[in-house]
Coordinates of C-alpha atoms and ligand atoms in Angstrom, one line a residue:
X1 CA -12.2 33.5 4.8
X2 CA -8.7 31.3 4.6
X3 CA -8.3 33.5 1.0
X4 CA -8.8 36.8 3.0
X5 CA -6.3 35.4 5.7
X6 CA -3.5 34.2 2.9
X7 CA -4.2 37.7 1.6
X8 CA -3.7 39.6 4.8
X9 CA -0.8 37.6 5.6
X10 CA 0.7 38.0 2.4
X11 CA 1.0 41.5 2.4
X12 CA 2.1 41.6 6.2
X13 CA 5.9 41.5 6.7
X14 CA 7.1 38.1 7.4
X15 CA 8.0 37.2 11.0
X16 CA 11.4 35.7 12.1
X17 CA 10.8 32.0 13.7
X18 CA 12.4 29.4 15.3
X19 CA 9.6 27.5 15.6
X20 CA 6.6 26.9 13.8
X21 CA 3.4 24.8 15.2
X22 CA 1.7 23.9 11.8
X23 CA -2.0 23.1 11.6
X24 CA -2.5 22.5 14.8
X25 CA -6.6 23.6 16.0
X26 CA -5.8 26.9 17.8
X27 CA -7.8 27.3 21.4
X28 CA -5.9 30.5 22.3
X29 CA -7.2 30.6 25.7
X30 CA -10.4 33.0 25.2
X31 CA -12.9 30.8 25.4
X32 CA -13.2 31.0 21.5
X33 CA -13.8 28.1 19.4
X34 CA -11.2 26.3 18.2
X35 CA -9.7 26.9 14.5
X36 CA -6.7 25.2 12.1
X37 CA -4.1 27.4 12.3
X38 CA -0.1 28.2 12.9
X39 CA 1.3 29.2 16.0
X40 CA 4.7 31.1 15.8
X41 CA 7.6 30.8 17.8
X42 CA 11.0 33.2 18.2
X43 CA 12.8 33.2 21.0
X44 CA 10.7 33.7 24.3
X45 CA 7.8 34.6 22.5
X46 CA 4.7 34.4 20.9
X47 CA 5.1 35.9 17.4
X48 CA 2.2 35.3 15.2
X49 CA -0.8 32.8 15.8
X50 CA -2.8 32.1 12.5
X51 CA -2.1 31.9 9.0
X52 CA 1.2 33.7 9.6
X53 CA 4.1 34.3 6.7
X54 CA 7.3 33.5 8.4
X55 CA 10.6 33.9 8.0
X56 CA 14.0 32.1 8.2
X57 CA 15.0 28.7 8.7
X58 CA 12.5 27.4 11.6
X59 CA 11.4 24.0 13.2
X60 CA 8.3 23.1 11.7
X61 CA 6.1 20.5 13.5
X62 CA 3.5 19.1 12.0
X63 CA 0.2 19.8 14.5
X64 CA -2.2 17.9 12.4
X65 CA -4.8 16.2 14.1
X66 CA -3.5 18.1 17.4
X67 CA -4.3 20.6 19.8
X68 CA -2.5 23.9 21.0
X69 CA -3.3 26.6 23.3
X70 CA -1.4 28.3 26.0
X71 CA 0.4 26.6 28.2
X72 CA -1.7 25.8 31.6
X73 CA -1.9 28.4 34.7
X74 CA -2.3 26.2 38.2
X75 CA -3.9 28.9 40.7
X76 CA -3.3 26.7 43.9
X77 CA -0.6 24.8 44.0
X78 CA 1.6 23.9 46.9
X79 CA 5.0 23.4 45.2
X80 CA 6.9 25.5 48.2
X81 CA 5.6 23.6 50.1
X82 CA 8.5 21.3 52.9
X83 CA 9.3 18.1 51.2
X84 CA 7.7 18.6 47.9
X85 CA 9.0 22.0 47.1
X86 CA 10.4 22.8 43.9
X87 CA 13.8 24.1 45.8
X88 CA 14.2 20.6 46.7
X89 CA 16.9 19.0 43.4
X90 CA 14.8 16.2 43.1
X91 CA 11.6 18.2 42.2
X92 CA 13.3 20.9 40.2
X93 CA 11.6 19.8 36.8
X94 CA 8.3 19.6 38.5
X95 CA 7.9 16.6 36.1
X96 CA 4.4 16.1 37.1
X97 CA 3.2 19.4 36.3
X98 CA 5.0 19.9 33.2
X99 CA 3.6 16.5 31.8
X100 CA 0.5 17.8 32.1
X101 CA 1.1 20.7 30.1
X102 CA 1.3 23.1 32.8
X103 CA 4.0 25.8 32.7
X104 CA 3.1 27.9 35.3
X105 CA 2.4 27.3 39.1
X106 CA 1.2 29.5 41.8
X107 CA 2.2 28.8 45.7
X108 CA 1.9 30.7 49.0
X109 CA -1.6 28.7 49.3
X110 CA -4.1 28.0 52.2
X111 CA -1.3 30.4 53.5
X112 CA 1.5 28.2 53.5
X113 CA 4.6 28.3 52.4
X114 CA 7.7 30.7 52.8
X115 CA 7.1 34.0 53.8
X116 CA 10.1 35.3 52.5
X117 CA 9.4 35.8 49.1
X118 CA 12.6 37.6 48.0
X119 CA 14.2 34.5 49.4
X120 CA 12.3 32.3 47.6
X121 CA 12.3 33.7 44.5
X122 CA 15.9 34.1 44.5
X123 CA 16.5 30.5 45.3
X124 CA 14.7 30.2 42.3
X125 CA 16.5 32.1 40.2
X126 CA 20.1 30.2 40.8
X127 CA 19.1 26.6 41.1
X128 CA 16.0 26.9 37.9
X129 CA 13.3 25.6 38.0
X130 CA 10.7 23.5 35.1
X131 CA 7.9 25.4 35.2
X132 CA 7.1 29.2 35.8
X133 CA 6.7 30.3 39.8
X134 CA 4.6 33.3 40.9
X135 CA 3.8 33.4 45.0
X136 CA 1.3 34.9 47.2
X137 CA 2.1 35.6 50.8
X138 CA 1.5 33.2 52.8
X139 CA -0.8 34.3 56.3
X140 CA -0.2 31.6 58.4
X141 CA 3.4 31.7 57.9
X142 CA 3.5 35.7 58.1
X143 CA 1.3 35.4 61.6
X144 CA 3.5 32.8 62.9
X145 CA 6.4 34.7 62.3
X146 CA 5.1 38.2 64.4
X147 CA 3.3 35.6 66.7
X148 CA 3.6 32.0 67.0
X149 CA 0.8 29.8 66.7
X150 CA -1.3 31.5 69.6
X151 CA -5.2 31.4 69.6
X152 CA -6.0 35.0 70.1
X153 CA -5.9 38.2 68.2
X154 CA -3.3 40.0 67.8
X155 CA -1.5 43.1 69.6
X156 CA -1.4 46.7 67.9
X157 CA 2.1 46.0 67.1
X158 CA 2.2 42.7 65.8
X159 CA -0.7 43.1 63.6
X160 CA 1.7 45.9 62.5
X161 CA 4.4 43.4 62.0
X162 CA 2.2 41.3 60.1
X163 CA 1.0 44.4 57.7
X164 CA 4.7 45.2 56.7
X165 CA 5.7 41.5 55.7
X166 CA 2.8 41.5 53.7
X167 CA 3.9 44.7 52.3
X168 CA 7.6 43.4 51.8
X169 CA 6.6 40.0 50.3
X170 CA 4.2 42.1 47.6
X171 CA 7.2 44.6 46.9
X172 CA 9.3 41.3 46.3
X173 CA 6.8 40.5 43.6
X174 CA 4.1 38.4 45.4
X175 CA 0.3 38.4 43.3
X176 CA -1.4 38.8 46.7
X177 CA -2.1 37.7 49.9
X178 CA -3.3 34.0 50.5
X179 CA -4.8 32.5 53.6
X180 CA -5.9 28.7 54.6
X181 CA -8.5 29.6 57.6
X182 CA -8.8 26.1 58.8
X183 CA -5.3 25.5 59.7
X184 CA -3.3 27.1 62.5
X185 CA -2.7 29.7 63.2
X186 CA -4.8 31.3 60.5
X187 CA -7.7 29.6 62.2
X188 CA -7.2 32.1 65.0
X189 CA -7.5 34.8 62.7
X190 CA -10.9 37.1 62.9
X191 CA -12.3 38.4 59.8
X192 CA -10.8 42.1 60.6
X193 CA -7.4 41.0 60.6
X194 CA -7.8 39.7 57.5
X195 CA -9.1 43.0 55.9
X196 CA -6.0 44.5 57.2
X197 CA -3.4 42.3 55.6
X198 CA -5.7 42.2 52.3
X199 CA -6.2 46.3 52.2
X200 CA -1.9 46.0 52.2
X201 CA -2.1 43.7 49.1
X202 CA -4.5 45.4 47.7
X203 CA -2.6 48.6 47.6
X204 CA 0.0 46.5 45.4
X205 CA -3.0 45.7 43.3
X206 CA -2.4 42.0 44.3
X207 CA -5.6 39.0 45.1
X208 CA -6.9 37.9 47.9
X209 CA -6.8 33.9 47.7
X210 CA -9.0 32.2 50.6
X211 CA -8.6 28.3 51.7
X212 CA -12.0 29.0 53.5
X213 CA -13.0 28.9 57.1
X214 CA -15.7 26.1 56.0
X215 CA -16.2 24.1 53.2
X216 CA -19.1 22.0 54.4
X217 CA -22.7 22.3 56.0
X218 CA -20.8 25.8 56.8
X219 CA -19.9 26.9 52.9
X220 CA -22.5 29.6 52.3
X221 CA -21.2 31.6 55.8
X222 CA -17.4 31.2 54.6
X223 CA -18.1 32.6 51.6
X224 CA -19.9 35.3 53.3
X225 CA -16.4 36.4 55.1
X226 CA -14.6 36.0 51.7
X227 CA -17.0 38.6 50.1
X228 CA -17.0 40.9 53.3
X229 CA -13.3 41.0 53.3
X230 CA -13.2 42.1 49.1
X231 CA -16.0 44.6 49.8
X232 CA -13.9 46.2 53.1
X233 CA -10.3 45.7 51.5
X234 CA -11.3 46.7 47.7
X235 CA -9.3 43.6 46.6
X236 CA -10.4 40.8 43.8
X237 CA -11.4 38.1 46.0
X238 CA -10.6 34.0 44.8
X239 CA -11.9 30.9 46.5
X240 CA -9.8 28.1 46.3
X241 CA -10.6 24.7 45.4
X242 CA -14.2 25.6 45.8
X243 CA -16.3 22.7 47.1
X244 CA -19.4 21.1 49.2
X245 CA -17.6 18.7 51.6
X246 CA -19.3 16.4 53.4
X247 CA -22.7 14.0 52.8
X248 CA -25.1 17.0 54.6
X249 CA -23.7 19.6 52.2
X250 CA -24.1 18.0 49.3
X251 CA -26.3 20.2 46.8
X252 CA -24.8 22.8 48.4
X253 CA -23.0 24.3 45.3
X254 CA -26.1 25.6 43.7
X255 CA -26.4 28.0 46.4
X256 CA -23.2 28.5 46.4
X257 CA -22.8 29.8 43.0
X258 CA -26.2 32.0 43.5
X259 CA -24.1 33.5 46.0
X260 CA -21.0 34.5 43.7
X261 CA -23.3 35.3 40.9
X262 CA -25.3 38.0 43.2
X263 CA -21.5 39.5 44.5
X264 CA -19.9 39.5 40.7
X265 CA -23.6 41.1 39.2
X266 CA -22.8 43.6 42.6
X267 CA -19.5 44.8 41.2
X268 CA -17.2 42.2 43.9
X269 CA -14.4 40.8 41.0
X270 CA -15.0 37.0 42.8
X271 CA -13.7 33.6 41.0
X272 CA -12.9 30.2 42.5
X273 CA -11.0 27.2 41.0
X274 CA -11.4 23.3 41.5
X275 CA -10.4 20.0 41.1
X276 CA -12.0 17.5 39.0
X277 CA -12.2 14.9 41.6
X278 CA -14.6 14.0 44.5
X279 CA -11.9 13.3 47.0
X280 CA -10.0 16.4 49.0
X281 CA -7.0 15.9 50.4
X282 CA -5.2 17.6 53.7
X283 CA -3.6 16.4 57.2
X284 CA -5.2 14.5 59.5
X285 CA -5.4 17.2 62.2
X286 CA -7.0 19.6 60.0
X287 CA -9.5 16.4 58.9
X288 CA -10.6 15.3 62.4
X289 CA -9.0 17.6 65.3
X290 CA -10.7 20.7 66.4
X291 CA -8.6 24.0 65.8
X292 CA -9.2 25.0 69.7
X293 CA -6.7 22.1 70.6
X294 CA -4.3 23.1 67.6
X295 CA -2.7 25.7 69.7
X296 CA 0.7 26.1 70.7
X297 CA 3.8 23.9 69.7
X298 CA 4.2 20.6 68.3
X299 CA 5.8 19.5 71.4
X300 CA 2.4 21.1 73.2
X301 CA -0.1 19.8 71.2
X302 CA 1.0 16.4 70.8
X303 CA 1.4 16.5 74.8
X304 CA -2.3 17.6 75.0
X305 CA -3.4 14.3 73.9
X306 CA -2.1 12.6 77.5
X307 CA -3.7 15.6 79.3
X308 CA -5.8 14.4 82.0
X309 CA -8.4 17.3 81.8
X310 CA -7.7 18.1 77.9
X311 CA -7.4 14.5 76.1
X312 CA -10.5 13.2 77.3
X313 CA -12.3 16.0 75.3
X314 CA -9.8 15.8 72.2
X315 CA -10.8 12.0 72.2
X316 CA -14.7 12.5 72.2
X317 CA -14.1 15.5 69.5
X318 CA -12.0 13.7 67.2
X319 CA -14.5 10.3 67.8
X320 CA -17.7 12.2 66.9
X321 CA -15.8 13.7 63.5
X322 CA -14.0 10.3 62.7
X323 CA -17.7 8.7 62.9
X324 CA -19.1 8.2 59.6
X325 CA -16.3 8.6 57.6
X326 CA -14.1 6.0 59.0
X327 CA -13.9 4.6 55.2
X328 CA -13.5 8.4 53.8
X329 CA -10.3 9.1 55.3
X330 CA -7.3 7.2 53.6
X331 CA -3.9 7.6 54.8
X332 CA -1.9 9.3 52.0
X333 CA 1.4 9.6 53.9
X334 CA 2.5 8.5 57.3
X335 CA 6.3 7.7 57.5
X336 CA 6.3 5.9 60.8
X337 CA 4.1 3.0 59.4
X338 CA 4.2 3.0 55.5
X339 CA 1.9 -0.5 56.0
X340 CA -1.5 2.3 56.7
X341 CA -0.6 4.2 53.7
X342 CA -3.2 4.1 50.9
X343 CA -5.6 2.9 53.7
X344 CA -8.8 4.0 55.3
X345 CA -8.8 4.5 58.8
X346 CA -11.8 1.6 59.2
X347 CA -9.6 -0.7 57.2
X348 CA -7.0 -0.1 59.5
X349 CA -9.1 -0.1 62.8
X350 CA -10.4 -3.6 61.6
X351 CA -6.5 -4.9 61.6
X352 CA -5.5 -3.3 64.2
X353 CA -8.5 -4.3 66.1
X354 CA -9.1 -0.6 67.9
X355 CA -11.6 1.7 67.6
X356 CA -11.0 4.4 64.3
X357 CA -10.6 7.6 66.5
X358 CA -7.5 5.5 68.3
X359 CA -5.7 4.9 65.0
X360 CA -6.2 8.9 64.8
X361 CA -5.0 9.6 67.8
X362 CA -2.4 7.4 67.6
X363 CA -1.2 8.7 63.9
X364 CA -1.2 12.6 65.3
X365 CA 1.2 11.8 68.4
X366 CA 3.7 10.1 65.8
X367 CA 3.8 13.1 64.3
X368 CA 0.8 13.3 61.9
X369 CA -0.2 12.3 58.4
X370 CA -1.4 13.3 55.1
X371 CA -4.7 12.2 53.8
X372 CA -7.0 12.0 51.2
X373 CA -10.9 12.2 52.1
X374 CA -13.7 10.9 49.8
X375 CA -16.8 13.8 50.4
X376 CA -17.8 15.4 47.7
X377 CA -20.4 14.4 45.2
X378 CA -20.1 14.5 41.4
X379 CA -22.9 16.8 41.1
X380 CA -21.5 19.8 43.0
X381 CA -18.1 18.9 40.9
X382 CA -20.2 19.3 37.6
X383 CA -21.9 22.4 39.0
X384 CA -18.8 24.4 39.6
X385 CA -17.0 23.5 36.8
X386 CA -19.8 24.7 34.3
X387 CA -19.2 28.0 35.9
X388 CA -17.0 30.6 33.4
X389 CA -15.2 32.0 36.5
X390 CA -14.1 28.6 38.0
X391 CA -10.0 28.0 36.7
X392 CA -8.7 24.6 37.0
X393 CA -6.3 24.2 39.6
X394 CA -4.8 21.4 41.4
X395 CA -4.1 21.9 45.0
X396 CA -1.2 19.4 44.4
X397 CA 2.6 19.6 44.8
X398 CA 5.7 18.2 43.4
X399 CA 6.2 14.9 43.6
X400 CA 7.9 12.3 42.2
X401 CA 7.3 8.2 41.9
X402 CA 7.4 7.1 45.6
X403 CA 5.8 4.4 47.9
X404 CA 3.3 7.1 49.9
X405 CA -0.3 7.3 48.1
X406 CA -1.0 10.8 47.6
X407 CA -3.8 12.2 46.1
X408 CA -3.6 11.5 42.1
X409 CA -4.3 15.6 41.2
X410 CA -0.6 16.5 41.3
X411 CA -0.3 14.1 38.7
X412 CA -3.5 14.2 36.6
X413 CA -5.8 17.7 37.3
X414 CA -5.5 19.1 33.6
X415 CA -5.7 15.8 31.5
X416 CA -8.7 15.1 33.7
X417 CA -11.1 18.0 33.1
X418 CA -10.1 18.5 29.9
X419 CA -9.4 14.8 28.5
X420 CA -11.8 13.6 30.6
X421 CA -14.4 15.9 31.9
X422 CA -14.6 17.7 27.9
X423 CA -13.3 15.6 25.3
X424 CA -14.8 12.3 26.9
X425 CA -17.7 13.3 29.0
X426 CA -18.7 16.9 27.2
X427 CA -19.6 18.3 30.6
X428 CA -17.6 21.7 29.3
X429 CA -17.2 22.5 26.0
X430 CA -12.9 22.1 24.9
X431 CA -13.0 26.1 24.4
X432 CA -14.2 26.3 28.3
X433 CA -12.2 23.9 29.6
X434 CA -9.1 25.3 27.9
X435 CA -10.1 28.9 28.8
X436 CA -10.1 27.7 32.8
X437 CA -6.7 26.4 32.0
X438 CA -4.7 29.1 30.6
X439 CA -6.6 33.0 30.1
X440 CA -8.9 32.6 32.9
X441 CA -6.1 31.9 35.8
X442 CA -4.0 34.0 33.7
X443 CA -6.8 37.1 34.4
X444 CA -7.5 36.1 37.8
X445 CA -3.6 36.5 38.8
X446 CA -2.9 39.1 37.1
X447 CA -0.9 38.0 34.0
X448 CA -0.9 40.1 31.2
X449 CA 1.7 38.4 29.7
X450 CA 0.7 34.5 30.3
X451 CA -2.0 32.4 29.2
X452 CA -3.1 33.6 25.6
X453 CA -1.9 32.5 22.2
X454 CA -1.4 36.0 21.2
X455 CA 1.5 37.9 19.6
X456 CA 3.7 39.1 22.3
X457 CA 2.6 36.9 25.1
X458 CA 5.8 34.3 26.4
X459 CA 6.0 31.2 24.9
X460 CA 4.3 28.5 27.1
X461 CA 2.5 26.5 24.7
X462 CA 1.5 23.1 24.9
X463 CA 0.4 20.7 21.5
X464 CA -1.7 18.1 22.9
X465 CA -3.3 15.1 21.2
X466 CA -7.0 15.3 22.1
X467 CA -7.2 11.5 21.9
X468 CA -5.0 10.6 24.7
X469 CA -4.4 13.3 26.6
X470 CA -5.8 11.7 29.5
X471 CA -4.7 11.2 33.4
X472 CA -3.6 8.2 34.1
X473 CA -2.6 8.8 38.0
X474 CA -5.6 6.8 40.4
X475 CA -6.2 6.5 43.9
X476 CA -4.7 3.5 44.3
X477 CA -1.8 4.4 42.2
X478 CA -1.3 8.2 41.8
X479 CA 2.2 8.1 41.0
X480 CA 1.8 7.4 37.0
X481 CA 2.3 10.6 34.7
X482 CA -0.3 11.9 32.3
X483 CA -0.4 11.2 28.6
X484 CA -1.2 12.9 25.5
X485 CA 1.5 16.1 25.8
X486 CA 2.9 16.2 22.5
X487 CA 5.7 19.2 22.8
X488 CA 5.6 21.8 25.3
X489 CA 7.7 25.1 25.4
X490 CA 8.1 27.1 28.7
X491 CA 9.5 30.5 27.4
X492 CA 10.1 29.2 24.1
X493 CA 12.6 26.2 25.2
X494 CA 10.9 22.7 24.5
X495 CA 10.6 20.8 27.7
X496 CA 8.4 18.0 26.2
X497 CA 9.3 16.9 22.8
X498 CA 7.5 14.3 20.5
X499 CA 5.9 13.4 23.8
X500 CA 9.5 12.7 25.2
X501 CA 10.6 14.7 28.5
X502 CA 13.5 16.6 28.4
X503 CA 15.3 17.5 31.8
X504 CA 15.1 21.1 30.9
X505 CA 14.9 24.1 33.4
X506 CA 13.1 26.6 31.5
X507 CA 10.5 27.9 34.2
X508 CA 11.1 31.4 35.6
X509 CA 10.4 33.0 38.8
X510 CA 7.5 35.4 38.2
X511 CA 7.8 38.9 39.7
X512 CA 4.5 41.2 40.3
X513 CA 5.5 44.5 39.4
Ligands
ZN1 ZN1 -6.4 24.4 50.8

């Protein structure tokens, strides 16, 4: 076989390199088994993968013992999102992305994020950025905009409004239309309006991406809606960060995955992704306050709490959904008192000697908080990731060392399933964990450029060392970069070189066309 191949490539023209990834063991993203090979660099490109017969003068680098494959795709990220945004100078490299050898990150998810893709994508292109960007248009902020945050449906004319910045955002080069149904106002949205605004990004030949409507006792139902609104809108439909939250639905994820496999055997195009962890993280209001008193303006909401006829109720809602889980909930972020960060609420009812729910209560009239909830079960984790149409995605954003305690997958999501969940554990085989990486997001977005080492394709590539390419970020301490990344190029520029960082901004804001 390697005769035929020095044969082949022999008689083939040589290829002009810059760079040339020397027998490294090729995974190029198909789900193939790995195989020794070279991996060919010129330029931006891709230009040979496999015995290849190069030419020039180029930068050879010794890939034995090591890994390459394409560099990774993260579905569902939220690095647009406020503080944490990739606009922001400080988290222009997106550091803890790129040391985990991903190149290329999606936002616009749950439905948040800017709106204004054109805008966003432009900001983009003049200040850089590290890795890749592609967006999906954001629901809640596109309802917000031709409504507000009001609990109803919408008029004739601002469903309208809503239809045409969808329609704008996927002319600017959004991949499709994302919503996140259990926060406001996307809550208030009914199943219809949802086909409307997926038939517009459907007409683009963009995705529907769903932060469900449940995700617990409640899973089966919400995937339901997400399959009733691919059937009605003909659009590939994508269930993010796919899970069974929540003591009573664990086990859940069998049925689950019965479910998809019926729709995809139907002809519905359906995938999900997931993190490799068994804690979720979101704000507390989303966690433990019902989206019926979610309504209105900050100033409104956080008045509702002192509301004579109203707060009474909030208090007995947000007591029975604190119960149970007062040591689930830790409090990732809360700038007001950075003492409760990285604490439960029960650890921090027992100091401050008052009931859980008040600590809640209290935290949302400050303002709110991030958190990180403990409900899932390594069982339904291992279920979903065995699956060939689950990618790997983080749900994370871009940070950077701080004192808040975030949840460790902005940090650690790729070396985990693959260093940990494949090389260490063998739940996946490397080929399938690399696959949900890299061509499997790449196919679920849209990419046909991204996400394969193939001739042509841009050159994200990472070179890992299978050994140590491991997360190293914790609960307790989530701010500690990944390890094992040996060089990685983002269109051909190395960003991560003999495992050192460089402050490169080669990413690229990614246009649908
Ligand atoms: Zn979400």
């Amino acid at each position: 076989m390697n005769t035929l191949f020095l044969l082949l490539s022999l008689a083939a023209d040589p290829v002009a390199a810059d760079v040339v990834i020397r027998g490294a063991t090729i995974y190029d993203g198909s789900g193939n088994a790995g195989y020794v090979g070279d991996v060919v660099i010129k330029d931006d490109k891709i230009v040979g993968v496999g015995p290849v017969f190069f030419a020039g003068k180029p930068r050879v680098i010794d890939g034995t013992g090591l890994v390459v494959a394409p560099g990774y795709i993260d579905l569902h990220t939220h690095c647009d999102s406020g503080d944490n945004s990739v606009t922001k100078p400080v988290h222009r490299f997106n550091k803890c992305y790129l040391t985990q050898g991903v190149t290329t990150v999606i936002t616009g998810n749950c439905g948040a994020g800017p709106s204004d893709v054109k805008g966003f994508y432009g900001t983009l292109d003049k200040n850089g950025v590290g890795t890749n960007v592609a967006h999906l248009v954001p629901h809640n902020s596109v309802r917000t905009k031709a409504m507000g945050n009001a609990n109803r449906q919408p008029t004739a004319e601002e469903l309208q409004k809503m239809r045409d910045l969808v329609d704008a955002g996927m002319k600017d080069g959004a991949w499709g239309l994302a919503t996140g149904l259990i926060y406001t106002p996307g809550t208030y949205a009914k199943t219809d309006e949802i086909i409307e605004l997926a038939k517009v990004a459907a007409k683009h030949h963009g995705i529907y991406a769903s932060h469900m409507r449940h995700e617990d006792t409640r899973l089966l139902e919400a995937i339901e809606e997400t399959l009733t609104i691919g059937r009605e809108a003909k659009i590939p439909v994508h269930i993010s960060h796919i899970k069974a939250s929540g003591k009573k639905a664990w086990g859940l994820s069998g049925d689950a995955v019965a479910l998809i496999q019926k729709a995809r055997a139907g002809g519905i195009t359906v995938t999900a992704d997931q993190y490799p962890y068994i804690a979720s993280s979101t704000s507390l209001s989303a966690t433990v306050v019902p989206t019926r008193y979610r309504d209105g303006t900050t100033q409104e909401y956080r008045a509702r709490f002192d509301d004579p006829e109203k707060g009474p109720q909030m208090k007995k809602a947000i007591e029975a959904d604190v119960k149970g889980r007062e040591k689930a909930i830790v409090i990732a972020s809360f700038a007001k008192n950075r003492k409760w960060q990285g604490k439960s609420l029960g650890q921090i009812a027992e100091m401050e000697n008052k009931p859980a729910a008040d600590v809640a209560i209290e935290i949302e009239k400050a303002g709110g908080a991030g958190v990180v909830i403990f409900g899932m079960s390594e069982e339904d984790v291992h279920v979903y990731m065995k699956q060939p149409w689950v990618a790997t995605a983080s749900d994370g954003s871009a940070w950077v060392p701080g004192d808040s305690v975030p949840h460790p997958r902005s940090y650690g999501t790729f070396p985990r399933k693959i260093g940990r969940y494949s090389i260490t554990d063998g739940v996946i085989p490397l080929e399938q964990a690399i696959r949900s990486a890299s061509g499997l997001p790449a196919d679920i977005i849209g990419f046909t450029d991204r996400g394969y080492l193939k001739s042509g394709q841009f050159a994200d590539v990472i070179v890992f060392d299978p050994k140590t390419f491991r997360d190293a970020a914790t609960f307790e301490q989530p701010h500690q970069y990944a390890t094992g990344v040996k060089y990685l190029f983002v269109n051909g520029k190395i960003v991560i070189d003999g495992g050192e960082f460089k402050e490169v901004l080669a990413g690229k804001a990614l246009r649908h066309q």
